[in-house]
PDB file of C-alpha atoms in Angstrom:
ATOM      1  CA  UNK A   1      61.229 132.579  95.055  1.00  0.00           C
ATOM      2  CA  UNK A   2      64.328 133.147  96.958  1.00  0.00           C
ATOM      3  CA  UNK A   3      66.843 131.229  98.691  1.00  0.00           C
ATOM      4  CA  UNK A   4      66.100 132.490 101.777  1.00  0.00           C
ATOM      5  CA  UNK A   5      62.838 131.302 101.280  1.00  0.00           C
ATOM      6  CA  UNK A   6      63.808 127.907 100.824  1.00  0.00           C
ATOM      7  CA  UNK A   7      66.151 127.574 103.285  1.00  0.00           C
ATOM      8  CA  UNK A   8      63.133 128.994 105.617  1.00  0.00           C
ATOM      9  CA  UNK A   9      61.018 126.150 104.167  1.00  0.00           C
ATOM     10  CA  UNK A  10      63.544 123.123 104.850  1.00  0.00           C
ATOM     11  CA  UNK A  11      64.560 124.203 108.569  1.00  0.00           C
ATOM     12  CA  UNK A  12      60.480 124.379 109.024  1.00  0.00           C
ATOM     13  CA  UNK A  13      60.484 121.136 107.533  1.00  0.00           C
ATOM     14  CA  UNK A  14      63.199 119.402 109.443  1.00  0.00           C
ATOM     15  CA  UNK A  15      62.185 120.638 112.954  1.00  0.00           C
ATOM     16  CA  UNK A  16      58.707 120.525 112.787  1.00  0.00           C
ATOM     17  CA  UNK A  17      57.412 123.739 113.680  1.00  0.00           C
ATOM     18  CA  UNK A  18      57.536 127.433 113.187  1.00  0.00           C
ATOM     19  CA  UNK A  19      58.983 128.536 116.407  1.00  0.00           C
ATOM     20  CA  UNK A  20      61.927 126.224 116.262  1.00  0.00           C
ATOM     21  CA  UNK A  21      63.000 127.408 113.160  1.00  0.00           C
ATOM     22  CA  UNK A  22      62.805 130.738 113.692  1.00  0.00           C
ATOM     23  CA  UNK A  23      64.809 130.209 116.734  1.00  0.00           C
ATOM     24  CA  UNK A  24      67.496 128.192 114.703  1.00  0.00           C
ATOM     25  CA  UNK A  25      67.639 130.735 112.113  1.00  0.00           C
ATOM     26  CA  UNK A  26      67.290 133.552 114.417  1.00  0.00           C
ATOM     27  CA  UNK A  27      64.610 135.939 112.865  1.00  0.00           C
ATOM     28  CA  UNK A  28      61.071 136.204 114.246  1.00  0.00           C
ATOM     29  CA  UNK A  29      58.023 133.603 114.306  1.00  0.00           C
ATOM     30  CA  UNK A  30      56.108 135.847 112.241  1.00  0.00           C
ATOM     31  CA  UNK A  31      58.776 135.972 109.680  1.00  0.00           C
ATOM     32  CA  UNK A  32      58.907 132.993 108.936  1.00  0.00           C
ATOM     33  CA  UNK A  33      55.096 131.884 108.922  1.00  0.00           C
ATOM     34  CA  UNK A  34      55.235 135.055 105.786  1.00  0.00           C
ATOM     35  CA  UNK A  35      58.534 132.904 104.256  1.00  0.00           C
ATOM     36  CA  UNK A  36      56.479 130.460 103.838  1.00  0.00           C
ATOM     37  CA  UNK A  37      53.134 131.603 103.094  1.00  0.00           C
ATOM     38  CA  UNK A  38      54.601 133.384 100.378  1.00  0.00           C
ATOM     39  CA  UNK A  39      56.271 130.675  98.878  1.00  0.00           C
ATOM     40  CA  UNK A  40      52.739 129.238  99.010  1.00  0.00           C
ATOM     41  CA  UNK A  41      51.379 131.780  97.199  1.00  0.00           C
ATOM     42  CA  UNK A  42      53.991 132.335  94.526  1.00  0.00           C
ATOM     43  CA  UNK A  43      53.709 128.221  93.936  1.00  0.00           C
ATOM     44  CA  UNK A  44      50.551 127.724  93.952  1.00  0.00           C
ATOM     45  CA  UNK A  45      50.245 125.049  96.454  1.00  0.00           C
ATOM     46  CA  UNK A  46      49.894 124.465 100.132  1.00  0.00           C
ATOM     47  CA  UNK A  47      53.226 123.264 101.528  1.00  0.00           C
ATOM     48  CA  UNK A  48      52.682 122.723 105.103  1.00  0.00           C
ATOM     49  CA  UNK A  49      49.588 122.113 107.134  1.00  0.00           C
ATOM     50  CA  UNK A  50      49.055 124.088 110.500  1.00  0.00           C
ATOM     51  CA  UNK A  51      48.327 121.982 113.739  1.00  0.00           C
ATOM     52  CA  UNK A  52      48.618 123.700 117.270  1.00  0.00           C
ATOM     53  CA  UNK A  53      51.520 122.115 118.338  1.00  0.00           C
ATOM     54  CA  UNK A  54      53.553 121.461 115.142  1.00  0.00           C
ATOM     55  CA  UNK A  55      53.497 121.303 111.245  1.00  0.00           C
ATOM     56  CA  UNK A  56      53.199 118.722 109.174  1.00  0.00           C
ATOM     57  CA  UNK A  57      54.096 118.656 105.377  1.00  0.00           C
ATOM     58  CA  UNK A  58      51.532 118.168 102.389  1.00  0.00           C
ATOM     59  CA  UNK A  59      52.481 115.766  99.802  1.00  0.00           C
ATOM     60  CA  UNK A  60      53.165 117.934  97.345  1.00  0.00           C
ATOM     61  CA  UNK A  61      55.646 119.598 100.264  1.00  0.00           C
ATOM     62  CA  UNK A  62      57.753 116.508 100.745  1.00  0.00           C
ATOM     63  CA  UNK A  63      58.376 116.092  97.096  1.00  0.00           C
ATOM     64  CA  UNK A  64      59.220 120.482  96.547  1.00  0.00           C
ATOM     65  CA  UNK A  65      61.459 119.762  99.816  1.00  0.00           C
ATOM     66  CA  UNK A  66      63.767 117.447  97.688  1.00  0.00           C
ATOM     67  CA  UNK A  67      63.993 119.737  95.182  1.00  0.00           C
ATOM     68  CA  UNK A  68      64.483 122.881  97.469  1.00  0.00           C
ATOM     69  CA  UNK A  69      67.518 121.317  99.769  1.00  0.00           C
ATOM     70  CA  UNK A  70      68.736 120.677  96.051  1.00  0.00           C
ATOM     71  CA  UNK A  71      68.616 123.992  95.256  1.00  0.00           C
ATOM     72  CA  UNK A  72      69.926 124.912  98.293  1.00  0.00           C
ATOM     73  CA  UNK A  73      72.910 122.151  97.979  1.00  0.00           C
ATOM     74  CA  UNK A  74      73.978 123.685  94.635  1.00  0.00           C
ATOM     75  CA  UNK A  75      73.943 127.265  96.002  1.00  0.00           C
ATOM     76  CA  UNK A  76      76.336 126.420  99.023  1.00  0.00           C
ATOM     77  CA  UNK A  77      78.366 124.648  96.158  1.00  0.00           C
ATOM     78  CA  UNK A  78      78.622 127.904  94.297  1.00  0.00           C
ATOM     79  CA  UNK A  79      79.440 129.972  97.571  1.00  0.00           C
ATOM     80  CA  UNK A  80      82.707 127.343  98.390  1.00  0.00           C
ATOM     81  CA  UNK A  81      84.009 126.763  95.080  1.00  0.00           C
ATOM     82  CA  UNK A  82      83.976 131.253  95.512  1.00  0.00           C
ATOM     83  CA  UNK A  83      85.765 130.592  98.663  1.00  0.00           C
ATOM     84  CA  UNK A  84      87.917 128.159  97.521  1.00  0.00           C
ATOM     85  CA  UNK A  85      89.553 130.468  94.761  1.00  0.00           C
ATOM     86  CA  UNK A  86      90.181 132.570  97.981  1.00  0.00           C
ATOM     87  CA  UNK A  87      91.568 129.808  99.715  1.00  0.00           C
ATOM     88  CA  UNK A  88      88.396 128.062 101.134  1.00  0.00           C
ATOM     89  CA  UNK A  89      88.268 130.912 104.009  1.00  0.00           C
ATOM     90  CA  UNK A  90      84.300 130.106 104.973  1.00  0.00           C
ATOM     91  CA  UNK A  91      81.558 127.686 104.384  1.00  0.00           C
ATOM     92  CA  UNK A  92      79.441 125.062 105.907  1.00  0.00           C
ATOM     93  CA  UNK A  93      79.862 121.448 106.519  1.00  0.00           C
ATOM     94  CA  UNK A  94      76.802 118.878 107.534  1.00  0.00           C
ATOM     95  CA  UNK A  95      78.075 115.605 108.464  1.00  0.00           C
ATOM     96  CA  UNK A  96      75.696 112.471 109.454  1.00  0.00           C
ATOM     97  CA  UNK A  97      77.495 109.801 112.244  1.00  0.00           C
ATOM     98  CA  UNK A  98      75.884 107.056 113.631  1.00  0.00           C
ATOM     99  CA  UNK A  99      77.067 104.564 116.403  1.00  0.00           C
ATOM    100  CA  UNK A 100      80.175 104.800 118.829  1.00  0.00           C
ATOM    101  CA  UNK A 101      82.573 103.678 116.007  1.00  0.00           C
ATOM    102  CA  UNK A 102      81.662 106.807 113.826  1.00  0.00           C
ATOM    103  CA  UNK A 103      81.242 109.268 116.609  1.00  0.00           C
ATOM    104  CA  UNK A 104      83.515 108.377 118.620  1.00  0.00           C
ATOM    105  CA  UNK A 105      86.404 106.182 117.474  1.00  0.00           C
ATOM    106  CA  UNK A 106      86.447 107.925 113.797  1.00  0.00           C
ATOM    107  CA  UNK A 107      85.227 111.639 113.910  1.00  0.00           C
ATOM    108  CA  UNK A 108      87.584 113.172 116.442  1.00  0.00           C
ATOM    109  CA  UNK A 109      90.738 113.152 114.651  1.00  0.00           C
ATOM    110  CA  UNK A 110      88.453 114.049 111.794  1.00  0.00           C
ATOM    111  CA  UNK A 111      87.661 117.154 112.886  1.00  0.00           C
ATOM    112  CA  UNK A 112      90.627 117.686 114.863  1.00  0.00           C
ATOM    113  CA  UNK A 113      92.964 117.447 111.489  1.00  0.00           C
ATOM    114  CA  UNK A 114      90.217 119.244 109.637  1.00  0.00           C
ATOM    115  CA  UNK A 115      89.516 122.065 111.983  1.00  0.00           C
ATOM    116  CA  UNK A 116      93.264 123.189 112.115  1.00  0.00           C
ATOM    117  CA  UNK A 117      93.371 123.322 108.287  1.00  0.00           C
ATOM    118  CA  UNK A 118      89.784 124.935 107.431  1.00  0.00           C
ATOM    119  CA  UNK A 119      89.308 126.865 110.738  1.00  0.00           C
ATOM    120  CA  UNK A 120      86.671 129.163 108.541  1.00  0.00           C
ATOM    121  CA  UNK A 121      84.452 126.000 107.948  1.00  0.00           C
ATOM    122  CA  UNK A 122      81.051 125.559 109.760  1.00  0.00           C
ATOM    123  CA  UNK A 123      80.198 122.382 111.056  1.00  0.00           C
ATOM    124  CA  UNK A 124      77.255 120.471 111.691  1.00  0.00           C
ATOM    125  CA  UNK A 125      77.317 117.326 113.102  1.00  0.00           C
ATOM    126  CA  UNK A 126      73.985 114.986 112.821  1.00  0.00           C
ATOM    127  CA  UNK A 127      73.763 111.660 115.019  1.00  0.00           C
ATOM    128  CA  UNK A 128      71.192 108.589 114.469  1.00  0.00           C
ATOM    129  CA  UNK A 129      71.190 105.431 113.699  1.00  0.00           C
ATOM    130  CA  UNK A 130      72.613 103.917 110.387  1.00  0.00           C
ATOM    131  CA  UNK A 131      69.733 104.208 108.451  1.00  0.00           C
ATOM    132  CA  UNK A 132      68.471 107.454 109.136  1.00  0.00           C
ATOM    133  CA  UNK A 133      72.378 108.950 107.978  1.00  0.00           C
ATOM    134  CA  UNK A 134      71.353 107.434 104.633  1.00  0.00           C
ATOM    135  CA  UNK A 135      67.699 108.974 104.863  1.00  0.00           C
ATOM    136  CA  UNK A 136      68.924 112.100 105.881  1.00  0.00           C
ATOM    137  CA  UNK A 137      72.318 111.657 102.407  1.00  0.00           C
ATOM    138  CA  UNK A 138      68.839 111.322 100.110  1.00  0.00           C
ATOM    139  CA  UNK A 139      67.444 113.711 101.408  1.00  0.00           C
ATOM    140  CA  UNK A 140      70.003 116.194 101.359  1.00  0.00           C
ATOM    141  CA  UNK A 141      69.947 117.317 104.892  1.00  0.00           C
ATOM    142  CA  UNK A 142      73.538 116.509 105.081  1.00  0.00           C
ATOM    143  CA  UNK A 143      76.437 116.810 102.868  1.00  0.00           C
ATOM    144  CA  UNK A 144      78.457 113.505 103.864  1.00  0.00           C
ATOM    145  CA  UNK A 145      77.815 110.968 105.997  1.00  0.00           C
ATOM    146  CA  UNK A 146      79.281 107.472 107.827  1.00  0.00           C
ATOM    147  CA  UNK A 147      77.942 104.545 106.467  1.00  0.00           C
ATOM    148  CA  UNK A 148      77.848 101.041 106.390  1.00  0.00           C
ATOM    149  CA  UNK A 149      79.195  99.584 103.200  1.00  0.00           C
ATOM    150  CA  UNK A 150      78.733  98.650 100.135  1.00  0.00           C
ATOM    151  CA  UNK A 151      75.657 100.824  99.267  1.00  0.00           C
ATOM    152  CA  UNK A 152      75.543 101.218  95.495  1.00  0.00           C
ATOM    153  CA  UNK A 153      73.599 104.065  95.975  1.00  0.00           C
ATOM    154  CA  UNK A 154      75.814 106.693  96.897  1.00  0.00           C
ATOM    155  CA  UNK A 155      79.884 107.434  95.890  1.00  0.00           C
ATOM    156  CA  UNK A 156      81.546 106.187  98.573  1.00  0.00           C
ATOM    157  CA  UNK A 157      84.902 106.158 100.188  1.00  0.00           C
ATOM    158  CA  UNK A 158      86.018 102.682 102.877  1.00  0.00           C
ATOM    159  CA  UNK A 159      87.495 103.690 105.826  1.00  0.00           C
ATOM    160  CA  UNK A 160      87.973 101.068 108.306  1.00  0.00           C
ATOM    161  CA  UNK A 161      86.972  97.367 108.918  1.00  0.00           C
ATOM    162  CA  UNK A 162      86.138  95.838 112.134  1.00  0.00           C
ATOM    163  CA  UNK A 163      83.841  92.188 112.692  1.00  0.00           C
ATOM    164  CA  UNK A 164      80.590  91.873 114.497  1.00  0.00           C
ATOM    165  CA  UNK A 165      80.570  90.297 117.882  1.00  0.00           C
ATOM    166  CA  UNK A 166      77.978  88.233 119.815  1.00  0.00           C
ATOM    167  CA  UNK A 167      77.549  89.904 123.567  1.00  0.00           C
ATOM    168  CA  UNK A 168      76.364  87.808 126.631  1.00  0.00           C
ATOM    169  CA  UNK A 169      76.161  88.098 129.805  1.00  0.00           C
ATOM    170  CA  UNK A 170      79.860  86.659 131.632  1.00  0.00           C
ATOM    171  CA  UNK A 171      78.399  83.668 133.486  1.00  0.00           C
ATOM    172  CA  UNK A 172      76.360  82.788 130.455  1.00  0.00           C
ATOM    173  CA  UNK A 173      77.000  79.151 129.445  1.00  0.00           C
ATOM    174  CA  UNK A 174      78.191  80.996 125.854  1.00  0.00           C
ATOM    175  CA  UNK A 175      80.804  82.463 127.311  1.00  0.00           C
ATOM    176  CA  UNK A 176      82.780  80.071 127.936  1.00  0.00           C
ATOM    177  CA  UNK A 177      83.154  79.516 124.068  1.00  0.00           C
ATOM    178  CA  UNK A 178      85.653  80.569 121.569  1.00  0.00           C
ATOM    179  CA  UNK A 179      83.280  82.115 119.069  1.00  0.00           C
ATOM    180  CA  UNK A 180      79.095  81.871 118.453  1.00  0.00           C
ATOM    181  CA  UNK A 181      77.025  81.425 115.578  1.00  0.00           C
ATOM    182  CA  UNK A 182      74.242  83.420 114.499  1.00  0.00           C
ATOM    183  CA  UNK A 183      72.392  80.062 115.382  1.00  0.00           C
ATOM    184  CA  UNK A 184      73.482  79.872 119.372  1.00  0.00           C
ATOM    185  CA  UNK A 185      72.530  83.329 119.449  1.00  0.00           C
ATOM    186  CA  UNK A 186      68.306  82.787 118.704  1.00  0.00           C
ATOM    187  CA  UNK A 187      68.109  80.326 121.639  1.00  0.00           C
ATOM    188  CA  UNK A 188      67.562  83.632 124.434  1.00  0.00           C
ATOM    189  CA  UNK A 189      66.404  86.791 124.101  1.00  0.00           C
ATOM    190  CA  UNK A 190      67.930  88.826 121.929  1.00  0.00           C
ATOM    191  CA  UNK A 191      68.561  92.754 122.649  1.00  0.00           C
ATOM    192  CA  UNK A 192      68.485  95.100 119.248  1.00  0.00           C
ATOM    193  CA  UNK A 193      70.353  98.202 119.098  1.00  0.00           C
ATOM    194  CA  UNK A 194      69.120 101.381 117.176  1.00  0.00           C
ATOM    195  CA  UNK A 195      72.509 102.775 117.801  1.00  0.00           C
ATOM    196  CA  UNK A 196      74.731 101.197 115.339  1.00  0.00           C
ATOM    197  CA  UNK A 197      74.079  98.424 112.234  1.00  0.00           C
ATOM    198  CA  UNK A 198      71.018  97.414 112.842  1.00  0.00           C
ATOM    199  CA  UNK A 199      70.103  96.589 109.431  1.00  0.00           C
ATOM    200  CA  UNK A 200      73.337  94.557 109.128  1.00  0.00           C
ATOM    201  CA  UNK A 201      72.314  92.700 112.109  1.00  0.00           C
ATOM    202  CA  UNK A 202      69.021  92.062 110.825  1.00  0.00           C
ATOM    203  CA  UNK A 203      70.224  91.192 107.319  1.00  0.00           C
ATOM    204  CA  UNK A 204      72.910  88.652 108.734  1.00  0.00           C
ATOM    205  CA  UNK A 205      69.897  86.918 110.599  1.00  0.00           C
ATOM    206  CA  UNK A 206      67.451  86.917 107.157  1.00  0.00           C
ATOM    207  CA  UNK A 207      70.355  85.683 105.082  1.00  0.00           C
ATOM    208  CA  UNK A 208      70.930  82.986 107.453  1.00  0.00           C
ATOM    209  CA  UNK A 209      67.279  82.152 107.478  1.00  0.00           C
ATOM    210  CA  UNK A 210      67.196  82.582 111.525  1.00  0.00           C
ATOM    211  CA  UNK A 211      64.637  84.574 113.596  1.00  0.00           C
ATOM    212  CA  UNK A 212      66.299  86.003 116.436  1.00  0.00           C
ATOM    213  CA  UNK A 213      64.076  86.609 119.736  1.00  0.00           C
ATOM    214  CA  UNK A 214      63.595  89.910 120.113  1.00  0.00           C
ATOM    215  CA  UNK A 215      62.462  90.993 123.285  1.00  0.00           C
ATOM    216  CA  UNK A 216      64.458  94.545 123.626  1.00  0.00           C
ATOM    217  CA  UNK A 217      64.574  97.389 121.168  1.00  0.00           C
ATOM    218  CA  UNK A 218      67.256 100.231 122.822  1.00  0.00           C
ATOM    219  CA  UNK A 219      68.129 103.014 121.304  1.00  0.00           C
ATOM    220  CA  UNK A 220      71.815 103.617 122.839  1.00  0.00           C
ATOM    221  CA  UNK A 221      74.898 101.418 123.064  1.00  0.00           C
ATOM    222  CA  UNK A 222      74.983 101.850 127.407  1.00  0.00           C
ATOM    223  CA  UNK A 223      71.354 100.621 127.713  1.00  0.00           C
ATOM    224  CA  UNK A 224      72.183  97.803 125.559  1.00  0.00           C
ATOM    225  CA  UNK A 225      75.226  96.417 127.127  1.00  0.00           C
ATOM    226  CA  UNK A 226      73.426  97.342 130.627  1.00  0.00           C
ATOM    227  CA  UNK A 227      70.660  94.822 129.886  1.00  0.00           C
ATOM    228  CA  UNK A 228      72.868  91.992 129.015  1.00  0.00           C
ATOM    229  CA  UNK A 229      75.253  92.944 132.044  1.00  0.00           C
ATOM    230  CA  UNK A 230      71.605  92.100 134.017  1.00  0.00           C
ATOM    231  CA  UNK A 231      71.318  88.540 132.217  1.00  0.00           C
ATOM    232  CA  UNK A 232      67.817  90.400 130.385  1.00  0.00           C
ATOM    233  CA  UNK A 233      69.399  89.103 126.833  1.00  0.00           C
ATOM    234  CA  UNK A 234      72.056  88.280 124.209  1.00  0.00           C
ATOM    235  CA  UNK A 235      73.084  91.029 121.683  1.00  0.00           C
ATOM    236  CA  UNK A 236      75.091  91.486 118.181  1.00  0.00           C
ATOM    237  CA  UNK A 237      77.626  94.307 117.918  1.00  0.00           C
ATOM    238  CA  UNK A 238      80.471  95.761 116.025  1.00  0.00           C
ATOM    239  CA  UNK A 239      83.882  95.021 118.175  1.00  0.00           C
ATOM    240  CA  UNK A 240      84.667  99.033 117.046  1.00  0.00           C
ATOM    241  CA  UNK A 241      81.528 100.199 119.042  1.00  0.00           C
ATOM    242  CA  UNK A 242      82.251  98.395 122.139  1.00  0.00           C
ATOM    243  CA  UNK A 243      83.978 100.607 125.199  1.00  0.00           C
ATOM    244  CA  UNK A 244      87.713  99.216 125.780  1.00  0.00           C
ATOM    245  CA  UNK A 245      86.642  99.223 129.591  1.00  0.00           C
ATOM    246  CA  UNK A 246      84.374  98.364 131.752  1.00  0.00           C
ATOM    247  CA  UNK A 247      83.465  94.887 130.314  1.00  0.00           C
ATOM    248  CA  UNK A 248      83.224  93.091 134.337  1.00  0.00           C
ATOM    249  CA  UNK A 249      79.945  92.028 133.399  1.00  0.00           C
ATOM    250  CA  UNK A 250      79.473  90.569 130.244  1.00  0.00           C
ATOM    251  CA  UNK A 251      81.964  89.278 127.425  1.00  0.00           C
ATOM    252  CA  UNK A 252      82.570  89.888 123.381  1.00  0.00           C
ATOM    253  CA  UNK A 253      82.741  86.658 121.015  1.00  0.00           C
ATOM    254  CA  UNK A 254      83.250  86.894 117.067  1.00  0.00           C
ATOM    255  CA  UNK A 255      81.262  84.931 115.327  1.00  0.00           C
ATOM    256  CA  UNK A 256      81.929  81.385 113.574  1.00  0.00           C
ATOM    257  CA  UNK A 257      82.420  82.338 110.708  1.00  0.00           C
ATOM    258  CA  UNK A 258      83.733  85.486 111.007  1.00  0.00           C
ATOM    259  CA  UNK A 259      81.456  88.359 109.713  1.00  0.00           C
ATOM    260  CA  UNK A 260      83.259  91.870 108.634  1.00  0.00           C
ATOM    261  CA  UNK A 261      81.430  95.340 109.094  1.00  0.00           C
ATOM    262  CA  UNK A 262      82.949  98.338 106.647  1.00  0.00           C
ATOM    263  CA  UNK A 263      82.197 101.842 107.558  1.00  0.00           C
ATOM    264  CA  UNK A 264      83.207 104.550 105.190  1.00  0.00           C
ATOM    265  CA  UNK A 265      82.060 108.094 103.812  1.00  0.00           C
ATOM    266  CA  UNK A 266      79.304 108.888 101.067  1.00  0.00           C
ATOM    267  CA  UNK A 267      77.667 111.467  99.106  1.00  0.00           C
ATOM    268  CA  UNK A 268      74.628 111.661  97.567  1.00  0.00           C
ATOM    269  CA  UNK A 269      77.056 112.359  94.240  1.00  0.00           C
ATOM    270  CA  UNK A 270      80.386 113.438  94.122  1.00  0.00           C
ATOM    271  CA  UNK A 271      80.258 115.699  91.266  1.00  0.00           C
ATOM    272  CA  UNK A 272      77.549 118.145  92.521  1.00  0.00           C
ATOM    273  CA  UNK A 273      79.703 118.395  96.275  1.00  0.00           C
ATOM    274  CA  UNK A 274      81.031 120.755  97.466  1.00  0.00           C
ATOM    275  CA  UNK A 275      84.813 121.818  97.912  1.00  0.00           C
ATOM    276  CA  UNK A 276      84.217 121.779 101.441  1.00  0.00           C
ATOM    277  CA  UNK A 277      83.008 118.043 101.676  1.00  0.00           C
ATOM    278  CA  UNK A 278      85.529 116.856  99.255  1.00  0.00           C
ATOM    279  CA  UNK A 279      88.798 118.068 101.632  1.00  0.00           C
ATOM    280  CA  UNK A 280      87.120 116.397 104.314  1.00  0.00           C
ATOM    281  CA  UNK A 281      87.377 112.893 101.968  1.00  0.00           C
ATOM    282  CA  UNK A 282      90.223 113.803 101.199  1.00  0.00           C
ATOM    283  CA  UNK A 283      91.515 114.528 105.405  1.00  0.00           C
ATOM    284  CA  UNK A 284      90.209 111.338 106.044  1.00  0.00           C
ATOM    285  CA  UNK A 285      91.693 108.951 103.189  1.00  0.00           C
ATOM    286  CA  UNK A 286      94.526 110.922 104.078  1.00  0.00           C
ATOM    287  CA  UNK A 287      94.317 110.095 107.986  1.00  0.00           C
ATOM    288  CA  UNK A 288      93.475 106.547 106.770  1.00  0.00           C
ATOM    289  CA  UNK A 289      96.856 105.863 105.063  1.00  0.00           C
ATOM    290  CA  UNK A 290      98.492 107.506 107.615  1.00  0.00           C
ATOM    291  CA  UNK A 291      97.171 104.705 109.834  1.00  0.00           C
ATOM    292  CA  UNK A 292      95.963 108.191 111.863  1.00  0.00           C
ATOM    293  CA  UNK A 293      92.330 107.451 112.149  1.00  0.00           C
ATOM    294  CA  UNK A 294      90.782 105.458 114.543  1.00  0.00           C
ATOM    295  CA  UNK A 295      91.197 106.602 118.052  1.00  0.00           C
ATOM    296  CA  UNK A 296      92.489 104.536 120.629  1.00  0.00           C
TER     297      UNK A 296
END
């Protein structure tokens, strides 16, 4: 078993298919289909089952998966705490962001301050929702990643905290008021977003013991506040992800009372990272003093 091996075995694994991988990894198809066919055979077991147009992994795959991007966490470790001595020259970086607030207000100066002082560092930026940066933390497919705090699950670092805002449309009868409750907001229909805290949003709605009316499910920030520009619906937002123009059409409202949101950094666990993902917690706390982080 090699690590080469295993790495083969986790990009087949997180893209699905043979051909993609090889392309990300740039060898041949056919070397990797022997990667992993000989990690088959030195194991024992059948990691991946063949279908025409993609792969899919066995049981016993997803659980040696966990323990392979482990193995392959530790090893990266090893090659930056070697670099580091040198003066942290190379290495790799996999960061998960979800949401306009992470990707947009928070990770530019990020990188900016953290490209100029690691230029050697590779890095790999993920995107999806909330939940699936946490899926992909346990997982291991990243090293760090923005989250939505507190999650006891991880070591984590706050960053910033902004409030959740009710969205309507501007000649909405709401609109006229000061601030909304979680309450005003069940009465139309109500327009989820995949693209930043939806599990807050959801949570904030069980907690209050209130079924909002779902009627939309989108996926990106612009095709939510496009629907309630239209009058379709009535949304929940973080005031951080909303664009500081172009707000003709509909109009933010904190709630009554005010609920927070806190976004900060985590790791899966702080003592097995590596040096690479500990400067960038320590850029950002850094940036975060400084009052340096959020972009305008």
């Amino acid at each position: 078993m090699t690590l080469t091996q295993l790495e083969i075995f986790s990009q087949v694994a997180a893209l699905r298919g043979f051909t993609l991988a090889a392309a990300r990894l740039g060898i041949s198809q056919s070397a990797v289909s022997h990667a992993i066919k000989s990690l088959e055979q030195e194991l024992g077991v059948e990691l991946v089952q063949r279908h025409q147009a993609r792969v899919e992994l066995t049981d016993i795959g997803q659980r040696l998966l966990l323990r392979a991007r482990s193995l392959l966490g530790l090893a990266e470790t090893m090659r930056q705490e070697a670099a580091d001595a040198k003066g942290m020259k190379q290495g790799t970086l996999r960061i998960g962001s979800f949401g306009p607030t992470a990707s947009m207000r928070l990770l530019p100066a990020l990188l900016a301050d953290y490209r100029q002082r690691y230029p050697g560092i590779e890095i790999h930026v993920e995107e999806g929702p909330d939940q699936q940066v946490v899926q992909w933390l346990r997982e291991r497919r990243i090293d760090i990643g923005f989250v939505v705090l507190p999650d006891e699950s991880f070591d984590s670092w706050p960053l910033l905290e902004d409030r959740m805002v009710a969205v309507v449309p501007r000649r909405h009868p709401l609109a006229a008021r000061d601030a909304l409750s979680l309450r005003e907001l069940c009465d139309d229909p109500f327009i989820l977003t995949g693209a930043g805290s939806a599990e807050l949003v959801m949570r904030l709605f069980t907690a209050a013991g209130l079924t909002p009316q779902i009627r939309y499910r989108c996926s990106q920030l612009l095709s939510t506040l496009d629907t309630v520009a239209r009058g379709d619906g009535v949304t929940l937002l973080a005031e951080l992800a909303l664009p500081a123009h172009d707000q003709t059409a509909y109009v933010s409202r904190p709630l009554a009372p005010q609920v927070a949101r806190r976004i900060g950094l985590a790791v899966l666990d702080q003592r097995q990272s590596s040096p690479a993902t500990l400067a960038f917690v320590r850029q950002a706390l850094m940036l975060r003093d400084a009052g340096r982080l959020l972009k305008p």
